[in-house]
Amino acid sequence: MPSYNSLDSAACEMLSACEGVVETSFSRADAMLPCSIGADALCCRHCAMGPCRLIGPHMTGVCGATRSTVVARNFARAVAAGAAAHSDHGRDIVFALLAVAKGEAKSFRIRDEAKLREVAGHLNVKTEGRTTEEIALDVAEKALAEFGKQTGSLSYFRRATIPRQEIWREQRVMTRGIDREVVELMHRTHMGTDQDPKNLLDGCIRAALGDGWGGSMLGTDLSDVLFGTPSPLKSKVNLGVLKDDEVNVVVHGHDPILSEMIVAASTDPEIIEYAKSKGANGINLAGICCTANEVLMRHGIPPAGNFLSQELAIATGAVEAMVVDVQCIMQALAKLSQQFHTKLITTSPKAKIEGADHFEFDEHHAYEDAKKIIRTAIDNYGNRGKTKIPQVNEALVAGFSHEYIRYMQGGHFRGSFRPLNDAIAAGRIRGLAAVVGCNNVRVTHDAPISQTIKALIENDVLVAVTGCAASGAAKYGYLKPEFMEQAGAGLREVCEAIGIPPVIHVGSCVDNSRLLTILTECATEGGLGEDISDLPAVGICPEYMSEKALSIGTYCAASGAYTLFGLPSPAAGSPAVMDMMLNGWMERFGGGIDFEPDIDKLIEKALAHIDLKRKELGLTEYDPERYGQSGDRLMEEILEQAGDFAPLNLYSVKDAAAAASAGNKQTV
Ligand code: NFS
Ligand code: SF4
């Protein structure tokens, strides 16, 4: 088989089948190189005297705007869009909670009351002697107010370490209100307004912190309240999860509200009967992108793939309906679905696509909407032509909420981050890394993600994954407990003792907020300094593509994490701006953004940063030989007892299973 630009054999098989028959993002990328002026962010079209191209002898635009200003302004517009996307997603979840609290959304109920009470505490909502609905109503209203707040600072900033809050105050980057900072960034980047690159970047930080510690964190928390806090479960990944004899419905996008209902409706006996009446053996749900991660984390619904798999799923000819909501949905799906029998169904009033069928989803009659969508898919089953489903899939374990990570380190009453911190201090675990973000067709699909994770694990770095990097990791078996064999001896020993794989799936991109919580807990547990910037930890986005990823990188850096992107810098047109984002932010926030397209070098930089932090903390120097091969024997025993799939939590497999099944029972 000729080689295609993907590490994923299922993707290559489909690309081979598509060649000369249908267009994909892969073939379009080959046909169109990126614009080199835009790639360096040296094009400004913020007014009609331009567009100005600041190349060659042109050191400024017509208005005199410098390269640094233009580059910073372009970066700022991207961060504003990314922060807006995450936060608006969060807002929709809050509205769903509000509807539930008012009794207007009968299909949903509050699934995690303990978490609701915890969130209430963070938002200063009284809980004593009040009903769940009363608390939920106040929580929803307070949460909505965080978006519209004009002065002061976000309530959730109180969840950061005290030194971190002081840094933000001193550096004057505290987000006042989630929406306000996005609007202000749009204002500042209007022609002739903010023309100081440093000041523009500070505006980016305020908007991005409003994403990470605001919109995204509220989105994650309230999704857990409504749909259940994830706990470990098993599933599968890749195009091979599609079925030849069932109605395949693929949910794609980001919003869990609709997909929760699709999951529920797909198990409705009436719907299953209807599918059978049309000759199918049942309904098979699968996911793409972050909607996939949402339904995987809570229900074990298998992801059919990540961002670059979206077209390939349709090209199998086996998808009756692809149901999309918001973000990362390629417009190409509309034309592609018409070349097959697939119905492309848009569901959000915010995201329509010409050529798609629009079924507007509303949480007030959610279950009925979901049933209607699935019925449409069933009706389409008879139109299926020849299919080509690559027989490729891989087992995985997902569902690691921060609550679960705390719980597995000591149970309900003694849960803490102590075992993890001790292991890091002793050098069993060299450090922590979050590997997150997208696919980008400009690099080999999944290759940077896979290479980065493998190298980190071998070097005893515990890895947390989210978003498309998580589905990417899963495709190569990295989310199976057996992958522990690839880990360094020290890391393996700890993973066995605590009962986790060395790569833990913590959710969608919005759930990067869980990483902020985990790192904050590590920092406050003691023994590893007192702030995120003290920890031997890094954030890595190997295949960044979206504006959301830039917002995430910005809030991670401002929260104290050294954050690496595996692609060329979108600020390459101004070395001064790049320096501000890396060295300038490092000095001010203890974290910064670095762009390193050479993945070998990226890994070196990540490990060097981890070792530097170990040294600054006065910890034992990391020695790969220190723990020998001590973990091997125990691991073999566990695998033997468990058959081909090891239990997750070696302390309390039963608890975990019970928690998972209790959390996942759907009521309608
Ligand atoms: Ni994150 Fe998720 Fe994937 Fe990237 Fe898009 S789906 S929100 S943006 S491409 S990881
Ligand atoms: Fe050109 Fe300045 Fe207008 Fe941008 S704002 S297009 S640099 S004149």
JSON list of C-alpha atoms in Angstrom, two decimals, residues 3 59 78 116 142 152 186 199 208 224 234 292 329 389 419 431 445 468 489 497 499 509 543 566 571 593 597 635 659:
[
{"chain": "A", "resi": 3, "resn": "SER", "atom": "CA", "xyz": [2.06, 5.58, 2.26]},
{"chain": "A", "resi": 59, "resn": "MET", "atom": "CA", "xyz": [8.15, 47.00, 8.08]},
{"chain": "A", "resi": 78, "resn": "ALA", "atom": "CA", "xyz": [-7.30, 33.76, 17.81]},
{"chain": "A", "resi": 116, "resn": "LEU", "atom": "CA", "xyz": [-23.35, 20.15, 42.93]},
{"chain": "A", "resi": 142, "resn": "LYS", "atom": "CA", "xyz": [-24.30, 32.48, 39.97]},
{"chain": "A", "resi": 152, "resn": "GLY", "atom": "CA", "xyz": [-13.87, 42.23, 40.46]},
{"chain": "A", "resi": 186, "resn": "MET", "atom": "CA", "xyz": [-12.03, 42.37, 20.10]},
{"chain": "A", "resi": 199, "resn": "ASN", "atom": "CA", "xyz": [-0.42, 44.97, 26.50]},
{"chain": "A", "resi": 208, "resn": "ALA", "atom": "CA", "xyz": [-7.74, 32.88, 28.29]},
{"chain": "A", "resi": 224, "resn": "ASP", "atom": "CA", "xyz": [-20.40, 16.31, 35.80]},
{"chain": "A", "resi": 234, "resn": "LYS", "atom": "CA", "xyz": [-13.42, 0.25, 29.17]},
{"chain": "A", "resi": 292, "resn": "ALA", "atom": "CA", "xyz": [-16.76, 11.47, 21.51]},
{"chain": "A", "resi": 329, "resn": "ILE", "atom": "CA", "xyz": [-16.74, 20.16, 12.15]},
{"chain": "A", "resi": 389, "resn": "ILE", "atom": "CA", "xyz": [-15.09, -0.60, 7.38]},
{"chain": "A", "resi": 419, "resn": "PRO", "atom": "CA", "xyz": [1.16, 8.94, 46.96]},
{"chain": "A", "resi": 431, "resn": "GLY", "atom": "CA", "xyz": [7.43, 14.35, 36.32]},
{"chain": "A", "resi": 445, "resn": "HIS", "atom": "CA", "xyz": [-1.74, 12.33, 11.50]},
{"chain": "A", "resi": 468, "resn": "CYS", "atom": "CA", "xyz": [-8.03, 14.46, 20.04]},
{"chain": "A", "resi": 489, "resn": "ALA", "atom": "CA", "xyz": [10.45, 0.84, 35.82]},
{"chain": "A", "resi": 497, "resn": "ALA", "atom": "CA", "xyz": [0.51, 0.29, 43.17]},
{"chain": "A", "resi": 499, "resn": "GLY", "atom": "CA", "xyz": [-3.85, 1.03, 39.83]},
{"chain": "A", "resi": 509, "resn": "CYS", "atom": "CA", "xyz": [-10.58, 19.80, 25.65]},
{"chain": "A", "resi": 543, "resn": "GLU", "atom": "CA", "xyz": [-0.57, 18.63, 16.67]},
{"chain": "A", "resi": 566, "resn": "GLY", "atom": "CA", "xyz": [4.62, 20.83, 18.08]},
{"chain": "A", "resi": 571, "resn": "ALA", "atom": "CA", "xyz": [3.75, 34.47, 15.94]},
{"chain": "A", "resi": 593, "resn": "ILE", "atom": "CA", "xyz": [4.49, 29.09, 25.41]},
{"chain": "A", "resi": 597, "resn": "PRO", "atom": "CA", "xyz": [8.04, 21.59, 15.33]},
{"chain": "A", "resi": 635, "resn": "MET", "atom": "CA", "xyz": [2.30, -6.80, 36.68]},
{"chain": "A", "resi": 659, "resn": "ALA", "atom": "CA", "xyz": [-19.51, 3.81, 40.87]}
]
